C-alpha positions as a printed Julia matrix, in Angstrom:
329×3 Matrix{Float64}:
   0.0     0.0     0.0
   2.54    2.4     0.99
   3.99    2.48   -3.12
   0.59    2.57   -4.37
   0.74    5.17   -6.94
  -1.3     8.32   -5.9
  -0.8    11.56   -8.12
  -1.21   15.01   -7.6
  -2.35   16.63  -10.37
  -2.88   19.98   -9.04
   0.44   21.32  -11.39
  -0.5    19.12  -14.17
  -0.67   22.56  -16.45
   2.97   24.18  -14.49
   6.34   23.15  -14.61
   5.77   19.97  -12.83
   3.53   18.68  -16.02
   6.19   16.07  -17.27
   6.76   14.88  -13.71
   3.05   14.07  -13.48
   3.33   12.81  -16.78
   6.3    10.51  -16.13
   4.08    9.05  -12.47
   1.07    8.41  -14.88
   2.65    6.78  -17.12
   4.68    3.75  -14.78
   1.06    3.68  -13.06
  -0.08    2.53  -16.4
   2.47    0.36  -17.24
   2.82   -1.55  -13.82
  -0.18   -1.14  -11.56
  -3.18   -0.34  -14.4
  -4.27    1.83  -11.23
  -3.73    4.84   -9.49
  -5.15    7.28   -7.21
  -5.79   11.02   -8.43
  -6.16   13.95   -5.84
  -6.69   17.48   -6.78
  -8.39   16.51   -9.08
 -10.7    19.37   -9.74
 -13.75   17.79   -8.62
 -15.2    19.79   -5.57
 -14.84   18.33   -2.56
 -18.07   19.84   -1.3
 -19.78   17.69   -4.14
 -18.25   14.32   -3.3
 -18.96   14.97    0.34
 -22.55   15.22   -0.77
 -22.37   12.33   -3.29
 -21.19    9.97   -0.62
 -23.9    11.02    2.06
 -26.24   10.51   -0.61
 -25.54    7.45   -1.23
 -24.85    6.09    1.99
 -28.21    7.29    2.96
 -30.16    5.62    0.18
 -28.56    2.63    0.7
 -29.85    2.75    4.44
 -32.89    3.93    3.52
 -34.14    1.76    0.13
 -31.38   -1.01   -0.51
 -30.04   -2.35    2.77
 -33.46   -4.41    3.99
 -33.84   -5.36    0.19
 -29.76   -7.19    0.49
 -31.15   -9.07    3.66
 -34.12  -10.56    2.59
 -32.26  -11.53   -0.83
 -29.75  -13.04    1.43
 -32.27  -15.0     3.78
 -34.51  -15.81    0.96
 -31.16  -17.79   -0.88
 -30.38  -19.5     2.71
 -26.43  -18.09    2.06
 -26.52  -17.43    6.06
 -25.95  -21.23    6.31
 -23.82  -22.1     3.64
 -20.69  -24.06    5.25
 -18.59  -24.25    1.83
 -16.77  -21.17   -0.46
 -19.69  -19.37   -2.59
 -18.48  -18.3    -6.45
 -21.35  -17.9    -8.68
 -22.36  -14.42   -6.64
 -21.17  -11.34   -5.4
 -21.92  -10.22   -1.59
 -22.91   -6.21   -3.03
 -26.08   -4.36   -3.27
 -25.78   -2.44   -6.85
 -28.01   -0.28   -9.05
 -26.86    1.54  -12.14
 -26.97    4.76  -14.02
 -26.56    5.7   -17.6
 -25.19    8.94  -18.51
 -24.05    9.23  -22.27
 -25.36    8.4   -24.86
 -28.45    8.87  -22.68
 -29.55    9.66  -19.19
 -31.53    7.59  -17.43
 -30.95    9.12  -14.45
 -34.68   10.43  -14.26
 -36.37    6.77  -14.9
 -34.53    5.53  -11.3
 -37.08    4.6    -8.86
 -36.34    5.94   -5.52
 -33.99    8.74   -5.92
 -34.26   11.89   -4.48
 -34.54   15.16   -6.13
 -31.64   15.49   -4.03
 -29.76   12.63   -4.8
 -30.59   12.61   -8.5
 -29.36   16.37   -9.54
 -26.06   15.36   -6.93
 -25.16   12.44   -9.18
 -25.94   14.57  -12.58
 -23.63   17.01  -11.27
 -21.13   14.45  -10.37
 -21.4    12.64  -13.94
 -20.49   15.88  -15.84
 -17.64   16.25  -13.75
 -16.04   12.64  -14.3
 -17.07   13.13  -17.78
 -14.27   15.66  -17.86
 -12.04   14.43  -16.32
 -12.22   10.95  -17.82
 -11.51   13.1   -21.65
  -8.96   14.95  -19.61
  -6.79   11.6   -18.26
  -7.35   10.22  -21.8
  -5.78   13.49  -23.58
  -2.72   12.44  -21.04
  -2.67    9.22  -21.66
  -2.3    10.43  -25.68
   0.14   12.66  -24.7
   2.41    9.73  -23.02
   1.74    7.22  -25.99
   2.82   10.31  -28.67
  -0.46   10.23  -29.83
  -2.5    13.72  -30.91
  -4.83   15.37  -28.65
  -8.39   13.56  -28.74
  -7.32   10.46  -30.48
  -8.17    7.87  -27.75
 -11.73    9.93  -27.39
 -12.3    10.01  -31.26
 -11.8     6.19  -31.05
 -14.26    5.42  -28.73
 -16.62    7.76  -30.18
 -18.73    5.68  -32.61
 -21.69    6.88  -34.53
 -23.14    8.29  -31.33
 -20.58    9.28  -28.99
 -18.99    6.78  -25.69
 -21.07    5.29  -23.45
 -20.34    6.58  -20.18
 -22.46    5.13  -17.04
 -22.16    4.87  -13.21
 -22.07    1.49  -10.74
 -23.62    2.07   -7.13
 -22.83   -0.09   -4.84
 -22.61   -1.25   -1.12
 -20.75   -3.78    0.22
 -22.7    -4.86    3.59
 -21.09   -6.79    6.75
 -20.29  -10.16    5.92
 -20.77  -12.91    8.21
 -18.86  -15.48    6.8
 -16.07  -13.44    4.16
 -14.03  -16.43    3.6
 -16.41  -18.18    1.42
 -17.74  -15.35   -0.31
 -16.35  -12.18   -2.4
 -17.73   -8.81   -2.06
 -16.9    -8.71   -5.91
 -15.6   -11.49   -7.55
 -12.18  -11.09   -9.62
 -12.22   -9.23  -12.85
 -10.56   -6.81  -15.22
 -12.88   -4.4   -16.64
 -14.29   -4.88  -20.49
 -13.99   -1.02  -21.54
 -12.16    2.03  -21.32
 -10.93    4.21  -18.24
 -12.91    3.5   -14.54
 -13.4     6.67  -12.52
 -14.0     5.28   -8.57
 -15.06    7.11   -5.63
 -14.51    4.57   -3.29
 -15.4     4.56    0.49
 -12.74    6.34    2.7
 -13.06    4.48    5.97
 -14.08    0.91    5.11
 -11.41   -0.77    2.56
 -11.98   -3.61    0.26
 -10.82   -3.41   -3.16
  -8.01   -5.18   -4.31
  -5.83   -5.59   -7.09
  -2.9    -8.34   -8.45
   0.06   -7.31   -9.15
   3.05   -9.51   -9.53
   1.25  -12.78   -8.18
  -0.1   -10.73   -4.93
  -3.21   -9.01   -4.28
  -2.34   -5.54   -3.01
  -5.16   -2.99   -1.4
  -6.02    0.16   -2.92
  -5.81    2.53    0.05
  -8.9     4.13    1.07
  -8.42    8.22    0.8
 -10.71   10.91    1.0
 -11.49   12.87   -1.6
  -9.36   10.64   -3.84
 -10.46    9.14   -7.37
  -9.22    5.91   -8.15
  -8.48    5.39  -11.7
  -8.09    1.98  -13.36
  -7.33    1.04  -17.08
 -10.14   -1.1   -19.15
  -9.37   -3.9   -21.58
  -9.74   -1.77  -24.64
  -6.72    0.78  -22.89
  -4.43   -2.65  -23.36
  -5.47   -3.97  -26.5
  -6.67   -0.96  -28.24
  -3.55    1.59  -28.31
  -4.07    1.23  -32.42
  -1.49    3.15  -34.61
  -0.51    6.71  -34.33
   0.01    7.21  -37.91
   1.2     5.33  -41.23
   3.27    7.42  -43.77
   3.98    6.4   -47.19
   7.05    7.4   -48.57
   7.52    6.25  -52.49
  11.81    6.44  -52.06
  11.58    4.73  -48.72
   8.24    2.63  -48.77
   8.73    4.36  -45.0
   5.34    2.22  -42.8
   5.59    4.11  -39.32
   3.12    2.74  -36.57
   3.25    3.65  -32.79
   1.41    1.4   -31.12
   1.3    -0.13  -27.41
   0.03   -3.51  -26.93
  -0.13   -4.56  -23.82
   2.15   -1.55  -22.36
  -0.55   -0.1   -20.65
  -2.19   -2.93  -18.36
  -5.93   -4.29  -17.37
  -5.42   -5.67  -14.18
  -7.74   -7.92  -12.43
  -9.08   -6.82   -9.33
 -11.89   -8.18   -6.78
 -13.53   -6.38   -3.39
 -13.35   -8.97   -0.76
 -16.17   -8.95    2.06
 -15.86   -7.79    5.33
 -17.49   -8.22    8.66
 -17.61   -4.68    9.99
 -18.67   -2.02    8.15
 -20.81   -1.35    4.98
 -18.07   -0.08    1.71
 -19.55    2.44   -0.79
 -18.4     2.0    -4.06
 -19.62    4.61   -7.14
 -17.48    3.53  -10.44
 -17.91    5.33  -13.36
 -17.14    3.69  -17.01
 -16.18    5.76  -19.52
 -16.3     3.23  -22.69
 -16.44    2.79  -26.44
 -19.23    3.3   -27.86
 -21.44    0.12  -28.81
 -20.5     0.68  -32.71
 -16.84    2.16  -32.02
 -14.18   -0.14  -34.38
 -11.52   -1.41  -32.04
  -8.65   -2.73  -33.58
  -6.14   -5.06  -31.63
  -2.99   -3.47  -31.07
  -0.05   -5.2   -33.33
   3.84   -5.06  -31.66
   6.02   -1.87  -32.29
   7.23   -1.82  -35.88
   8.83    0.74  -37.62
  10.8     0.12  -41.0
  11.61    1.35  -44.17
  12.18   -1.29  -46.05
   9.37   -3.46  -46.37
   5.82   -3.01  -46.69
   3.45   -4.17  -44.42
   0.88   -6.8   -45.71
  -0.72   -7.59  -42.68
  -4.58   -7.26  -42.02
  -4.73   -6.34  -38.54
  -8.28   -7.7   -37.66
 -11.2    -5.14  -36.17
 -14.26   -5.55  -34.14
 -17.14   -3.85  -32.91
 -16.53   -2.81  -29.25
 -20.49   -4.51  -28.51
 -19.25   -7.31  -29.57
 -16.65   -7.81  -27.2
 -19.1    -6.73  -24.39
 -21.31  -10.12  -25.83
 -18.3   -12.13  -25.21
 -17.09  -10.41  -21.67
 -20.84  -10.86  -20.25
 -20.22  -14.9   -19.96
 -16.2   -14.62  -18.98
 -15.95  -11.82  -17.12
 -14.76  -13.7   -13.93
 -12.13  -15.64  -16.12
  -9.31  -14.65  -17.35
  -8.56  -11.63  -19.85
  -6.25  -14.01  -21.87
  -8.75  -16.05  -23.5
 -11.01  -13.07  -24.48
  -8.31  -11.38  -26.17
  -7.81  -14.55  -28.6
 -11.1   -14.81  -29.21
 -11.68  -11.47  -30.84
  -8.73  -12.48  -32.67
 -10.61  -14.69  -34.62
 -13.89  -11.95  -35.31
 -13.52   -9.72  -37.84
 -17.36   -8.09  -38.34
 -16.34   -4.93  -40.04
């Protein structure tokens, strides 16, 4: 915990800009997570997110987790659970369209909080991508313009709670995972921990902070750094791609269950859009004396999302060979 990267961005436009750059950057090559502060997101409107939350939770959700619970007997299960997760969720979609209004529920309150809140991360999630292009050599906006499709990302929110467990060794608060789209946006409980992630063969916790946004690459940010640019030059036949497969890192992650204390967790996804073409990222290559006669094969981001819904909880590998062989464009 105590090397988990956490970075300032409050000089990101001064002097300090390639520092912040250069901390960003190893994040994304060997954690796939970090922790933002100054951030630019006001403080006052996280503090009022999180009551929010916490008090519609209490207030609409929490009876509704124990009766599920009692009504699937899981208080007297003896042996380790691992077709279910010990959370209480609901969802919210923000871009291409809000449903934010058609949640049952919600306060006036509570609903104009998390609109606020959503334009915000919207924001920032563009502005972390524009660095990320900016550390990969790509232009301004590229990353964006990729997942933009026909209709622009899609961009939605995950509530969730992560009640008192009685019996956390057989069960996960979230099982593990690495996440199908593009850049994750948390704003994760400050006092009750939880979330995990692996790195080199360990699971490592992601340190509670307050105020803090906890930023975590997607699938597509590994496979889907596609090329900067190709130039044709007739003396040279000069093929220049910049491209980073697998520099940048998905890493699985899980929220294990606890027996004191109730963890909020609000993740935002800022993904592809359903029609955006992703194209598998290819190794660095950069020559001038050959052409290159490869087809690099493309899918539609939704159609990853059709394969991800029945392996999400295995591992990333096999998903990234199967789109090898899908080529619907």
């Amino acid at each position: 915990m105590e090397n988990f990267p956490v970075i300032n961005l409050e000089n990101i436009n001064g002097e300090e800009r390639k520092a912040v750059l250069e901390k960003i950057e190893d994040a994304c090559e060997n954690w796939g997570f970090f922790e933002l502060v100054n951030h630019g997101i006001p403080l006052e409107l996280l503090d009022t997110v999180e009551r929010l939350t916490k008090e519609h939770y209490r207030k609409c959700m929490e009876q509704r987790f124990k009766e599920a619970v009692a009504s699937k007997g899981l208080e007297g299960v003896q042996g380790e659970i691992k077709d279910m997760d010990w959370e209480s969720t609901f969802f919210l979609r923000h871009l291409p369209h809000s449903n934010i209004s058609e949640i049952p529920d919600l306060s006036e309150e509570y609903r104009k909080a998390m609109k606020d809140f959503a334009q915000k991360l919207e924001k920032l999630a563009e502005e972390l991508l524009d660095l990320l292009c900016e550390n990969l050599g790509l232009e301004k906006g590229y990353l964006k313009k990729a997942f933009y499709g026909s209709k622009g990302p899609n961009f939605g929110t995950k509530v969730a709670n992560y009640p008192p467990c009685p019996k956390p060794e057989l069960v996960k608060g979230l099982r593990a995972h690495t996440d199908a789209g593009g850049i994750i946006l948390l704003l994760q409980d400050d006092k009750v921990s939880g979330l995990q992630l692996l790195k080199d063969g360990q699971w490592v916790d992601v340190p509670p902070m307050r105020h803090s946004i906890v930023v975590n690459l997607g699938d597509q940010l590994e496979v889907n750094e596609i090329v900067l640019n190709s130039g044709y030059d007739s003396k040279n036949i000069l093929v220049k791609q910049v491209i980073t497969n697998g520099k940048y890192k998905s890493v699985e992650h899980r929220v294990i269950a606890r027996t004191d204390g109730t963890r909020m967790s609000i993740a935002s996804f800022y993904n592809p859009a359903g029609d955006a073409v992703i194209y598998p990222a290819p190794a660095l290559l950069e020559t001038k004396t050959q052409v290159i006669d490869k087809v690099y094969p493309k899918f539609v981001f939704e159609d990853y999302m059709r394969l991800y819904a029945t392996l999400k909880f295995q591992p990333k590998e096999p998903r990234f060979e199967a789109m090898k062989g899908v080529n619907t464009v």
